Amino acid sequence: AEYMGKVSVFFTFFCFAILTMFRNQYDTDCITWSPQGRLFQVEYAMEAVKQGSAAVGLRSKTHAILCTLKRSSSELADFQSKVFKVDDHMGTAIAGLTADARVLSKYMRTECLNHRFVYESPLQVGRLVAQIGDKSQAKTQRSSKRPYGVGLLIAGYDRTGPHLYETCPSGNYFEYKAQAIGARAQSAKTYLERHFAEFDDCSLDELIKHGLRALQGTTQTDTELTVKNVAVGVVGLNENFHIVEGDSIKPHIEALQGETAETRDVPAAEAAPMDTS
C-alpha cells in the first residue's frame, strides 16, 4: 500500500509537470498580454475563422456578390447555410462558428430595422460594419467574455454604391474589391488578385463566374462544386439582396464544370525530338 501510494504521488507530480510544460500561461483569458505583445485567445478565435468553410466576395460597379461553400456534418445531415440576408440592401457570408454568426446576424437585422423605423431609410453598410467591429472588439476587453469565433464578409448596396467588407474577431474591419476567408482561402485570393482589375466592368453573370472559379480553388481534390454545396448572395443596383442556390445556381455550376472539362481535354503539345547530334 505504501509503495502504491508513492507511485500515485509520483504519477500525479509527473502529470502536473507535463501539463505545466505545455501550458501557455498567457492564454487563460483574452485580456492578458504575452511578453511578445500578443493576445492568444484573440488569435485562437481568428484561427477558428481559418478552419471554417470558405467564402468569397467580390464587387463590380453595380453589384456585390458572396459565394459560399456549404458543409454537412455527416452524410446523413443536410448542408448548412453560410450566407444570410440582413436587409433588402445587405447580406453576409460567414466562416467559423455558425452559432456566433447567428448572434451577429440577428444584431445586424435589429439595427437595420431600428434605423428604418426611425429614419425611414436603409442603414449605410459602412456604418453597420463599424458597429459590428465595436461589438467584436468589446469582447476582447473583458476577462468574463470571449471573442466571437467567426469572420464575416458583408456585401451591400447603398447610395454610395456597392460595398464589400470583412470583419475579424479582433474587431478590425476592412473594405475590399474582392476577398476570401475560411479554409484554403489563399488559393481563392491568388485567383482574385490576378483578375480583380476585370471586376469593375463585369456583368452579374460574369461576376458570379469569377466568384465560383475562386471558390473552386478552395475545395479538396475529391470535392466538386454542386447545386447542393454552393450558395451565392447577390445585391446591386435596383436589385435587392437574394440568395441564388439549388436549381437557380445550376446553369452557373454547369458552365464552370464545362470549362473544367475542356481544360482537361486539351491535348498536351507533342514533345520535340531530342537532339542527339
Short mmCIF file of C-alpha atoms in Angstrom, two decimals, residues 125-248:
data_model
loop_
_atom_site.label_atom_id
_atom_site.label_comp_id
_atom_site.label_asym_id
_atom_site.label_seq_id
_atom_site.Cartn_x
_atom_site.Cartn_y
_atom_site.Cartn_z
CA VAL A 125 -23.33 49.49 -44.98
CA GLY A 126 -20.14 51.07 -43.62
CA ARG A 127 -21.88 52.35 -40.51
CA LEU A 128 -23.25 48.90 -39.63
CA VAL A 129 -19.86 47.28 -40.23
CA ALA A 130 -18.28 49.80 -37.83
CA GLN A 131 -20.84 48.82 -35.19
CA ILE A 132 -20.02 45.14 -35.68
CA GLY A 133 -16.32 45.98 -35.26
CA ASP A 134 -17.05 47.81 -32.00
CA LYS A 135 -19.19 44.93 -30.73
CA SER A 136 -16.48 42.37 -31.57
CA GLN A 137 -13.72 44.49 -30.04
CA ALA A 138 -15.66 44.85 -26.76
CA LYS A 139 -15.47 41.06 -26.39
CA THR A 140 -11.66 41.30 -26.23
CA GLN A 141 -11.61 43.69 -23.26
CA ARG A 142 -13.36 41.64 -20.57
CA SER A 143 -11.98 38.51 -18.94
CA SER A 144 -15.52 37.19 -18.46
CA LYS A 145 -16.14 37.22 -22.24
CA ARG A 146 -14.60 35.52 -25.24
CA PRO A 147 -14.08 36.80 -28.78
CA TYR A 148 -16.55 35.80 -31.47
CA GLY A 149 -15.11 32.87 -33.38
CA VAL A 150 -16.44 33.93 -36.76
CA GLY A 151 -15.38 36.11 -39.65
CA LEU A 152 -17.93 37.91 -41.83
CA LEU A 153 -17.95 39.05 -45.43
CA ILE A 154 -20.64 41.73 -45.69
CA ALA A 155 -21.94 42.76 -49.11
CA GLY A 156 -24.33 45.64 -49.57
CA TYR A 157 -25.54 48.40 -51.84
CA ASP A 158 -26.39 51.89 -50.60
CA ARG A 159 -26.48 55.42 -52.02
CA THR A 160 -22.69 55.39 -52.40
CA GLY A 161 -22.69 52.20 -54.48
CA PRO A 162 -21.80 48.53 -53.86
CA HIS A 163 -19.58 47.61 -50.92
CA LEU A 164 -17.73 44.55 -49.64
CA TYR A 165 -16.35 44.42 -46.09
CA GLU A 166 -14.58 41.83 -43.96
CA THR A 167 -14.82 41.78 -40.15
CA CYS A 168 -12.47 39.90 -37.81
CA PRO A 169 -12.87 38.53 -34.25
CA SER A 170 -10.30 41.14 -33.15
CA GLY A 171 -12.70 43.96 -34.06
CA ASN A 172 -10.81 45.02 -37.19
CA TYR A 173 -12.75 45.57 -40.41
CA PHE A 174 -11.64 46.31 -43.95
CA GLU A 175 -13.26 47.21 -47.26
CA TYR A 176 -12.23 45.20 -50.34
CA LYS A 177 -12.79 44.91 -54.05
CA ALA A 178 -12.55 41.14 -53.58
CA GLN A 179 -11.72 38.92 -50.62
CA ALA A 180 -11.82 35.30 -49.46
CA ILE A 181 -11.95 33.87 -45.92
CA GLY A 182 -12.07 30.39 -44.46
CA ALA A 183 -10.22 27.14 -45.14
CA ARG A 184 -7.74 27.21 -48.06
CA ALA A 185 -8.73 30.81 -48.77
CA GLN A 186 -5.24 31.61 -50.08
CA SER A 187 -5.98 29.76 -53.33
CA ALA A 188 -9.06 31.91 -53.89
CA LYS A 189 -7.11 35.08 -53.01
CA THR A 190 -4.49 34.21 -55.61
CA TYR A 191 -7.17 33.96 -58.30
CA LEU A 192 -8.82 37.20 -57.17
CA GLU A 193 -5.51 39.08 -57.17
CA ARG A 194 -4.88 38.02 -60.77
CA HIS A 195 -8.29 39.10 -62.07
CA PHE A 196 -9.57 41.88 -59.79
CA ALA A 197 -8.89 44.55 -62.44
CA GLU A 198 -11.63 42.97 -64.58
CA PHE A 199 -14.34 43.02 -61.92
CA ASP A 200 -15.43 46.67 -62.21
CA ASP A 201 -16.88 46.25 -65.70
CA CYS A 202 -18.23 42.71 -65.24
CA SER A 203 -21.90 41.86 -65.69
CA LEU A 204 -23.62 39.96 -62.88
CA ASP A 205 -23.23 36.59 -64.64
CA GLU A 206 -19.53 37.23 -65.24
CA LEU A 207 -19.07 38.26 -61.62
CA ILE A 208 -20.70 35.04 -60.39
CA LYS A 209 -18.49 33.07 -62.76
CA HIS A 210 -15.36 34.67 -61.29
CA GLY A 211 -16.62 34.01 -57.77
CA LEU A 212 -17.24 30.33 -58.45
CA ARG A 213 -13.82 29.93 -60.08
CA ALA A 214 -12.19 31.40 -56.99
CA LEU A 215 -14.34 29.23 -54.71
CA GLN A 216 -13.42 26.12 -56.65
CA GLY A 217 -9.77 26.69 -55.74
CA THR A 218 -10.63 26.23 -52.04
CA THR A 219 -12.12 22.75 -52.45
CA GLN A 220 -10.32 19.49 -51.75
CA THR A 221 -9.25 17.33 -54.68
CA ASP A 222 -12.16 14.90 -54.16
CA THR A 223 -14.78 17.67 -53.78
CA GLU A 224 -16.58 19.43 -56.62
CA LEU A 225 -18.94 22.39 -56.62
CA THR A 226 -22.54 21.23 -56.96
CA VAL A 227 -26.01 22.76 -56.64
CA LYS A 228 -26.17 21.27 -53.13
CA ASN A 229 -23.00 22.72 -51.61
CA VAL A 230 -22.92 26.20 -53.22
CA ALA A 231 -24.92 29.31 -52.40
CA VAL A 232 -24.43 32.79 -53.85
CA GLY A 233 -25.75 36.02 -52.34
CA VAL A 234 -26.39 38.87 -54.79
CA VAL A 235 -27.18 42.56 -54.25
CA GLY A 236 -26.87 45.51 -56.58
CA LEU A 237 -28.36 48.45 -58.41
CA ASN A 238 -32.18 48.10 -58.42
CA GLU A 239 -31.75 44.55 -57.10
CA ASN A 240 -32.49 43.57 -53.51
CA PHE A 241 -30.30 41.07 -51.71
CA HIS A 242 -31.28 37.50 -52.54
CA ILE A 243 -29.68 34.08 -52.36
CA VAL A 244 -29.11 32.04 -55.52
CA GLU A 245 -28.94 28.31 -54.77
CA GLY A 246 -30.39 24.98 -55.82
CA ASP A 247 -31.78 24.94 -59.37
CA SER A 248 -31.16 28.67 -59.73
#
